[in-house]
Every structure is written in structure tokens, then in C-alpha cells.
PDB file of C-alpha atoms in Angstrom:
ATOM      1  CA  MET V  23     -21.640 -52.922   4.621  1.00  0.00           C
ATOM      2  CA  LYS V  24     -25.044 -54.030   5.492  1.00  0.00           C
ATOM      3  CA  ALA V  25     -27.611 -50.781   5.687  1.00  0.00           C
ATOM      4  CA  LEU V  26     -29.773 -50.152   8.931  1.00  0.00           C
ATOM      5  CA  PRO V  27     -33.337 -51.193   8.921  1.00  0.00           C
ATOM      6  CA  ASP V  28     -35.818 -48.361   8.160  1.00  0.00           C
ATOM      7  CA  ASP V  29     -36.784 -48.195  11.648  1.00  0.00           C
ATOM      8  CA  SER V  30     -33.413 -48.184  13.717  1.00  0.00           C
ATOM      9  CA  TRP V  31     -33.396 -45.464  16.048  1.00  0.00           C
ATOM     10  CA  LEU V  32     -30.074 -45.041  15.182  1.00  0.00           C
ATOM     11  CA  LEU V  33     -31.180 -42.969  12.037  1.00  0.00           C
ATOM     12  CA  ASN V  34     -32.992 -40.458  14.193  1.00  0.00           C
ATOM     13  CA  ILE V  35     -29.214 -39.527  16.150  1.00  0.00           C
ATOM     14  CA  ARG V  36     -28.275 -35.652  14.566  1.00  0.00           C
ATOM     15  CA  PRO V  37     -24.703 -34.310  15.304  1.00  0.00           C
ATOM     16  CA  GLN V  38     -24.803 -31.029  17.849  1.00  0.00           C
ATOM     17  CA  PRO V  39     -24.784 -28.208  15.044  1.00  0.00           C
ATOM     18  CA  ALA V  40     -22.289 -26.437  17.374  1.00  0.00           C
ATOM     19  CA  ARG V  41     -20.202 -26.550  20.702  1.00  0.00           C
ATOM     20  CA  VAL V  42     -21.816 -24.749  23.869  1.00  0.00           C
ATOM     21  CA  THR V  43     -20.506 -21.739  25.044  1.00  0.00           C
ATOM     22  CA  ALA V  44     -20.297 -20.616  28.377  1.00  0.00           C
ATOM     23  CA  GLU V  45     -22.656 -17.652  27.613  1.00  0.00           C
ATOM     24  CA  GLU V  46     -24.968 -20.122  26.795  1.00  0.00           C
ATOM     25  CA  TYR V  47     -24.839 -22.792  29.260  1.00  0.00           C
ATOM     26  CA  GLU V  48     -25.007 -19.962  31.871  1.00  0.00           C
ATOM     27  CA  GLY V  49     -28.347 -18.924  30.183  1.00  0.00           C
ATOM     28  CA  LEU V  50     -30.299 -22.190  30.316  1.00  0.00           C
ATOM     29  CA  PRO V  51     -33.052 -22.996  32.893  1.00  0.00           C
ATOM     30  CA  GLU V  52     -31.706 -25.000  35.827  1.00  0.00           C
ATOM     31  CA  GLU V  53     -33.957 -27.941  34.902  1.00  0.00           C
ATOM     32  CA  ILE V  54     -31.988 -28.325  31.788  1.00  0.00           C
ATOM     33  CA  ALA V  55     -28.478 -27.348  32.948  1.00  0.00           C
ATOM     34  CA  LYS V  56     -28.711 -29.933  36.169  1.00  0.00           C
ATOM     35  CA  ALA V  57     -29.461 -32.904  33.421  1.00  0.00           C
ATOM     36  CA  ILE V  58     -26.423 -32.267  31.232  1.00  0.00           C
ATOM     37  CA  GLU V  59     -22.712 -32.187  31.311  1.00  0.00           C
ATOM     38  CA  ILE V  60     -20.512 -30.112  28.472  1.00  0.00           C
ATOM     39  CA  VAL V  61     -17.511 -31.915  27.814  1.00  0.00           C
ATOM     40  CA  ASP V  62     -15.598 -29.995  25.248  1.00  0.00           C
ATOM     41  CA  GLY V  63     -18.545 -28.013  24.360  1.00  0.00           C
ATOM     42  CA  TYR V  64     -20.566 -30.992  23.696  1.00  0.00           C
ATOM     43  CA  VAL V  65     -23.847 -31.870  25.741  1.00  0.00           C
ATOM     44  CA  VAL V  66     -23.322 -35.322  27.897  1.00  0.00           C
ATOM     45  CA  TYR V  67     -26.393 -36.326  29.229  1.00  0.00           C
ATOM     46  CA  CYS V  68     -26.912 -37.411  32.880  1.00  0.00           C
ATOM     47  CA  ALA V  69     -28.644 -40.546  33.866  1.00  0.00           C
ATOM     48  CA  ALA V  70     -30.533 -40.250  36.695  1.00  0.00           C
ATOM     49  CA  PRO V  71     -29.246 -41.318  39.985  1.00  0.00           C
ATOM     50  CA  THR V  72     -30.928 -44.256  41.745  1.00  0.00           C
ATOM     51  CA  PRO V  73     -32.440 -43.984  45.019  1.00  0.00           C
ATOM     52  CA  ASP V  74     -29.468 -45.811  46.709  1.00  0.00           C
ATOM     53  CA  ARG V  75     -27.004 -43.880  44.663  1.00  0.00           C
ATOM     54  CA  GLN V  76     -28.926 -40.413  45.889  1.00  0.00           C
ATOM     55  CA  THR V  77     -28.814 -41.705  49.595  1.00  0.00           C
ATOM     56  CA  ALA V  78     -25.158 -42.529  49.313  1.00  0.00           C
ATOM     57  CA  ALA V  79     -24.063 -39.389  47.957  1.00  0.00           C
ATOM     58  CA  ARG V  80     -26.449 -37.305  50.831  1.00  0.00           C
ATOM     59  CA  ARG V  81     -24.853 -39.276  53.440  1.00  0.00           C
ATOM     60  CA  LEU V  82     -21.473 -39.084  52.447  1.00  0.00           C
ATOM     61  CA  ALA V  83     -21.989 -35.010  51.803  1.00  0.00           C
ATOM     62  CA  ASN V  84     -23.533 -34.826  55.479  1.00  0.00           C
ATOM     63  CA  LEU V  85     -20.700 -36.636  56.746  1.00  0.00           C
ATOM     64  CA  LEU V  86     -18.250 -34.510  55.030  1.00  0.00           C
ATOM     65  CA  GLU V  87     -20.042 -31.351  56.055  1.00  0.00           C
ATOM     66  CA  ARG V  88     -20.271 -32.446  59.949  1.00  0.00           C
ATOM     67  CA  HIS V  89     -16.393 -32.706  59.237  1.00  0.00           C
ATOM     68  CA  ALA V  90     -16.031 -29.225  57.665  1.00  0.00           C
ATOM     69  CA  ARG V  91     -17.739 -27.484  60.290  1.00  0.00           C
ATOM     70  CA  ASP V  92     -15.327 -28.740  62.776  1.00  0.00           C
ATOM     71  CA  ALA V  93     -12.380 -27.998  60.642  1.00  0.00           C
ATOM     72  CA  MET V  94     -13.816 -24.686  60.300  1.00  0.00           C
ATOM     73  CA  SER V  95     -14.482 -24.190  64.359  1.00  0.00           C
ATOM     74  CA  LYS V  96     -10.823 -24.735  64.615  1.00  0.00           C
ATOM     75  CA  GLY V  97      -9.633 -22.274  62.362  1.00  0.00           C
ATOM     76  CA  HIS V  98      -9.923 -23.621  58.776  1.00  0.00           C
ATOM     77  CA  GLU V  99     -11.019 -21.077  56.153  1.00  0.00           C
ATOM     78  CA  CYS V 100     -14.689 -21.068  55.545  1.00  0.00           C
ATOM     79  CA  VAL V 101     -15.711 -24.380  53.049  1.00  0.00           C
ATOM     80  CA  THR V 102     -18.880 -25.972  51.714  1.00  0.00           C
ATOM     81  CA  VAL V 103     -20.224 -29.336  50.650  1.00  0.00           C
ATOM     82  CA  ASN V 104     -22.778 -29.824  47.973  1.00  0.00           C
ATOM     83  CA  ASN V 105     -24.099 -32.350  45.801  1.00  0.00           C
ATOM     84  CA  ASP V 106     -24.521 -32.295  42.341  1.00  0.00           C
ATOM     85  CA  VAL V 107     -23.443 -28.921  42.072  1.00  0.00           C
ATOM     86  CA  ASP V 108     -22.459 -27.369  39.096  1.00  0.00           C
ATOM     87  CA  LEU V 109     -18.724 -27.273  38.028  1.00  0.00           C
ATOM     88  CA  ARG V 110     -16.469 -24.968  35.728  1.00  0.00           C
ATOM     89  CA  LEU V 111     -13.651 -26.743  34.755  1.00  0.00           C
ATOM     90  CA  ARG V 112     -12.562 -24.741  31.564  1.00  0.00           C
ATOM     91  CA  ASP V 113     -14.304 -22.197  29.857  1.00  0.00           C
ATOM     92  CA  LEU V 114     -12.907 -22.840  26.002  1.00  0.00           C
ATOM     93  CA  PRO V 115     -14.223 -25.222  24.692  1.00  0.00           C
ATOM     94  CA  LEU V 116     -16.615 -25.559  27.650  1.00  0.00           C
ATOM     95  CA  LEU V 117     -15.914 -28.482  30.380  1.00  0.00           C
ATOM     96  CA  ASN V 118     -18.557 -28.271  32.707  1.00  0.00           C
ATOM     97  CA  ARG V 119     -19.205 -31.159  35.045  1.00  0.00           C
ATOM     98  CA  ARG V 120     -21.574 -31.965  38.293  1.00  0.00           C
ATOM     99  CA  PRO V 121     -19.901 -34.286  40.776  1.00  0.00           C
ATOM    100  CA  ASP V 122     -21.512 -36.109  43.137  1.00  0.00           C
ATOM    101  CA  ILE V 123     -20.201 -34.161  45.986  1.00  0.00           C
ATOM    102  CA  ALA V 124     -17.848 -31.108  46.197  1.00  0.00           C
ATOM    103  CA  LEU V 125     -16.091 -29.349  49.127  1.00  0.00           C
ATOM    104  CA  TYR V 126     -14.934 -26.480  48.084  1.00  0.00           C
ATOM    105  CA  ARG V 127     -13.681 -22.868  49.535  1.00  0.00           C
ATOM    106  CA  CYS V 128     -16.636 -20.623  50.249  1.00  0.00           C
ATOM    107  CA  LEU V 129     -18.058 -18.646  47.397  1.00  0.00           C
ATOM    108  CA  ASP V 130     -18.500 -14.823  47.327  1.00  0.00           C
ATOM    109  CA  ARG V 131     -22.371 -14.559  47.414  1.00  0.00           C
ATOM    110  CA  GLU V 132     -22.674 -11.031  46.347  1.00  0.00           C
ATOM    111  CA  ARG V 133     -20.562 -10.870  43.456  1.00  0.00           C
ATOM    112  CA  GLY V 134     -22.589 -14.179  42.255  1.00  0.00           C
ATOM    113  CA  GLU V 135     -19.103 -16.475  42.372  1.00  0.00           C
ATOM    114  CA  ARG V 136     -19.589 -19.393  40.194  1.00  0.00           C
ATOM    115  CA  LEU V 137     -17.962 -22.759  41.415  1.00  0.00           C
ATOM    116  CA  ARG V 138     -14.498 -23.299  39.195  1.00  0.00           C
ATOM    117  CA  ALA V 139     -11.835 -25.785  39.870  1.00  0.00           C
ATOM    118  CA  GLU V 140      -9.513 -23.274  41.622  1.00  0.00           C
ATOM    119  CA  HIS V 141     -12.243 -23.355  44.408  1.00  0.00           C
ATOM    120  CA  ALA V 142     -12.863 -27.063  44.598  1.00  0.00           C
ATOM    121  CA  LEU V 143     -10.656 -29.094  47.257  1.00  0.00           C
ATOM    122  CA  LEU V 144     -12.153 -32.413  46.785  1.00  0.00           C
ATOM    123  CA  VAL V 145     -14.613 -33.852  44.305  1.00  0.00           C
ATOM    124  CA  VAL V 146     -16.392 -37.588  44.532  1.00  0.00           C
ATOM    125  CA  GLU V 147     -17.918 -39.532  42.175  1.00  0.00           C
ATOM    126  CA  ILE V 148     -20.134 -42.276  43.110  1.00  0.00           C
ATOM    127  CA  VAL V 149     -19.831 -45.097  40.120  1.00  0.00           C
ATOM    128  CA  SER V 150     -22.794 -46.793  39.046  1.00  0.00           C
ATOM    129  CA  PRO V 151     -22.813 -49.167  36.308  1.00  0.00           C
ATOM    130  CA  GLY V 152     -23.063 -46.766  33.440  1.00  0.00           C
ATOM    131  CA  SER V 153     -20.557 -44.306  34.748  1.00  0.00           C
ATOM    132  CA  GLU V 154     -17.447 -46.428  35.237  1.00  0.00           C
ATOM    133  CA  THR V 155     -14.901 -45.488  32.499  1.00  0.00           C
ATOM    134  CA  GLN V 156     -16.365 -41.693  33.086  1.00  0.00           C
ATOM    135  CA  ASP V 157     -15.608 -41.593  36.919  1.00  0.00           C
ATOM    136  CA  THR V 158     -12.396 -43.502  36.706  1.00  0.00           C
ATOM    137  CA  THR V 159     -11.076 -42.665  33.283  1.00  0.00           C
ATOM    138  CA  ASP V 160     -12.443 -39.318  31.942  1.00  0.00           C
ATOM    139  CA  LYS V 161     -13.037 -37.669  35.268  1.00  0.00           C
ATOM    140  CA  LEU V 162      -9.995 -38.619  36.693  1.00  0.00           C
ATOM    141  CA  GLY V 163      -7.777 -36.594  34.282  1.00  0.00           C
ATOM    142  CA  GLU V 164     -10.168 -33.835  33.794  1.00  0.00           C
ATOM    143  CA  TYR V 165     -10.319 -32.920  37.480  1.00  0.00           C
ATOM    144  CA  ALA V 166      -6.206 -33.655  37.755  1.00  0.00           C
ATOM    145  CA  LYS V 167      -5.893 -31.639  34.828  1.00  0.00           C
ATOM    146  CA  ALA V 168      -8.136 -28.205  36.344  1.00  0.00           C
ATOM    147  CA  GLY V 169      -5.762 -28.542  39.347  1.00  0.00           C
ATOM    148  CA  ILE V 170      -8.444 -30.135  41.948  1.00  0.00           C
ATOM    149  CA  PRO V 171      -6.099 -31.146  44.755  1.00  0.00           C
ATOM    150  CA  HIS V 172      -8.317 -34.620  45.722  1.00  0.00           C
ATOM    151  CA  TYR V 173     -10.430 -36.794  44.197  1.00  0.00           C
ATOM    152  CA  TRP V 174     -12.594 -39.910  45.475  1.00  0.00           C
ATOM    153  CA  ILE V 175     -13.977 -42.325  43.815  1.00  0.00           C
ATOM    154  CA  VAL V 176     -16.504 -44.670  45.946  1.00  0.00           C
ATOM    155  CA  ARG V 177     -18.512 -47.802  45.111  1.00  0.00           C
ATOM    156  CA  LEU V 178     -21.353 -49.108  46.728  1.00  0.00           C
ATOM    157  CA  ASP V 179     -22.786 -52.461  47.649  1.00  0.00           C
ATOM    158  CA  SER V 180     -26.318 -53.681  48.752  1.00  0.00           C
ATOM    159  CA  ILE V 181     -26.076 -51.605  51.732  1.00  0.00           C
ATOM    160  CA  GLY V 182     -24.203 -48.417  51.274  1.00  0.00           C
ATOM    161  CA  VAL V 183     -20.792 -47.153  50.717  1.00  0.00           C
ATOM    162  CA  SER V 184     -18.130 -50.242  50.826  1.00  0.00           C
ATOM    163  CA  ILE V 185     -15.323 -48.442  48.928  1.00  0.00           C
ATOM    164  CA  ILE V 186     -13.586 -45.383  48.634  1.00  0.00           C
ATOM    165  CA  GLU V 187     -10.532 -44.752  46.421  1.00  0.00           C
ATOM    166  CA  ARG V 188      -8.589 -42.086  47.278  1.00  0.00           C
ATOM    167  CA  TYR V 189      -6.282 -39.447  44.782  1.00  0.00           C
ATOM    168  CA  ARG V 190      -3.738 -36.820  45.327  1.00  0.00           C
ATOM    169  CA  LEU V 191      -2.812 -34.145  42.621  1.00  0.00           C
ATOM    170  CA  ASP V 192       1.028 -34.593  41.571  1.00  0.00           C
ATOM    171  CA  ARG V 193       1.085 -30.925  40.424  1.00  0.00           C
ATOM    172  CA  ALA V 194       4.295 -31.364  38.749  1.00  0.00           C
ATOM    173  CA  ALA V 195       2.521 -34.020  36.120  1.00  0.00           C
ATOM    174  CA  MET V 196      -0.897 -32.547  36.779  1.00  0.00           C
ATOM    175  CA  LEU V 197      -2.003 -36.045  37.510  1.00  0.00           C
ATOM    176  CA  TYR V 198      -3.613 -37.873  40.301  1.00  0.00           C
ATOM    177  CA  LYS V 199      -1.446 -40.265  42.605  1.00  0.00           C
ATOM    178  CA  HIS V 200      -3.355 -43.230  44.184  1.00  0.00           C
ATOM    179  CA  LEU V 201      -2.904 -42.697  47.885  1.00  0.00           C
ATOM    180  CA  GLY V 202      -4.959 -45.896  48.977  1.00  0.00           C
ATOM    181  CA  THR V 203      -8.370 -47.555  49.288  1.00  0.00           C
ATOM    182  CA  PHE V 204     -10.423 -47.481  52.434  1.00  0.00           C
ATOM    183  CA  MET V 205     -12.692 -50.780  52.278  1.00  0.00           C
ATOM    184  CA  LYS V 206     -15.522 -51.367  54.581  1.00  0.00           C
ATOM    185  CA  ASP V 207     -14.789 -54.793  55.595  1.00  0.00           C
ATOM    186  CA  GLU V 208     -11.181 -54.493  56.364  1.00  0.00           C
ATOM    187  CA  PRO V 209     -10.390 -55.032  60.133  1.00  0.00           C
ATOM    188  CA  GLY V 210      -9.300 -52.022  62.713  1.00  0.00           C
ATOM    189  CA  ASP V 211     -10.283 -48.834  63.618  1.00  0.00           C
ATOM    190  CA  SER V 212     -12.417 -46.071  61.377  1.00  0.00           C
ATOM    191  CA  PRO V 213     -10.010 -45.040  58.820  1.00  0.00           C
ATOM    192  CA  SER V 214      -8.935 -41.535  58.566  1.00  0.00           C
ATOM    193  CA  VAL V 215      -7.535 -38.656  56.492  1.00  0.00           C
ATOM    194  CA  SER V 216      -6.153 -35.481  57.533  1.00  0.00           C
ATOM    195  CA  ASN V 217      -6.363 -33.506  53.908  1.00  0.00           C
ATOM    196  CA  PRO V 218      -7.930 -31.625  52.685  1.00  0.00           C
ATOM    197  CA  ILE V 219      -9.617 -31.506  56.282  1.00  0.00           C
ATOM    198  CA  PRO V 220      -9.550 -34.037  58.894  1.00  0.00           C
ATOM    199  CA  ILE V 221     -12.154 -36.648  57.847  1.00  0.00           C
ATOM    200  CA  MET V 222     -13.019 -39.732  59.811  1.00  0.00           C
ATOM    201  CA  ILE V 223     -15.175 -42.457  57.581  1.00  0.00           C
ATOM    202  CA  ASP V 224     -17.990 -44.044  59.912  1.00  0.00           C
ATOM    203  CA  TRP V 225     -19.200 -46.846  57.580  1.00  0.00           C
ATOM    204  CA  SER V 226     -22.582 -46.878  59.905  1.00  0.00           C
ATOM    205  CA  GLU V 227     -23.169 -43.350  58.561  1.00  0.00           C
ATOM    206  CA  LEU V 228     -22.890 -44.454  54.818  1.00  0.00           C
ATOM    207  CA  GLN V 229     -25.631 -47.284  55.133  1.00  0.00           C
ATOM    208  CA  PHE V 230     -28.974 -47.195  53.086  1.00  0.00           C
TER     209      PHE V 230
END
């Protein structure tokens, strides 16, 4: 086997000495916590989103929030929508993700309730060139195993959101079933869903 050059960056890699515990993670400063995810106790650094990805996430979150407020005005339980939110999937070994968007049941602020999988109704990940495997394979399995009812995988084109792949949890198998894919270029009326809340996708709202 050929030896690495003395100046190779690979020689600077060091194994993580121990798994991160829930208590250690909760003690991290916010500026550190928001830059990482924890998978099976090991730190995974999150690449900073591009401006286009940030814009797409904000506009899709705004659309979801508008429909969430409409649903609540008609008697739906209290729900919240947030971007890049800290989501605890498991404590041992620690599994903590930061989905691009989450729709979840309102938390008890007085008790300092932490967002966990049982609160989440829908999580959304926006695919970037470096996140394809994580979003379409790793997180697809993790969110399903954690029991989150709905998962959307979103793809962008040069002017905004262009594709939304929708998955619903099969609770018997604890796996996601692909429900269908909304595509911006398809003819017809604006697509809509009835679960987890009624939502109509207005593509014009999701442009950059």
C-alpha cells in the first residue's frame, strides 16, 4: 500500500474520542449546536446552506405556517412551523437532526419542553448536491423509525422549489411509503394534501 504524503490533510484526521451524550449536547452553546447534527453519538458537521436554499426553506415554511394558522382557526390543535430546528430523535445513542423545516405540535414553554419526534407531524429536507444520500436514504430511515408521520424531500431548480416528494409512515413496518411527487411543471390546478393539515402548494410562492 502506498503511504500518504507527509502533508496530506488525511493525516490530521483524529477519531472522536467518545460519543456525545444528551447532557453534553444540551450544554453546548447555540452557535455550535446549530452547526452540527449528532448521529449515533457522533458529530456530523452541517454545511452552511446556500442563499437559494435558505430562501426556499423560508418561503416553504411561510406557506406551511399560513396553512397551519388556517387549520388552527378551524379547530386543529396548536401547531408550529420552524426552520433549521433542533429535533431529538433518540437519546441513546444520541440522534439529533436539524431538518430544514418542521411542522410540529406546540411545545410547553413553561416546562421547557424539547422538540422530539413524537411532537413532529411533518419534516422537510431540501436536497443540495452534498446532501443527496443523507436526505434520501439516511434521514428517510431515521425519521420513519422515530415515528414521524410525514416526510417531504424537496428539490430546487434555478428559480425555486420544483419538486416535492411526499412520504407517509406505515406504522406497521415503521417505514415510509411514497405517496407521490408534486412537480412544478405538471399541468393542472395547484396540488394539495389533506394531511397532516390541509395544504395547497402555490408554486409562485416558492420562487426565489
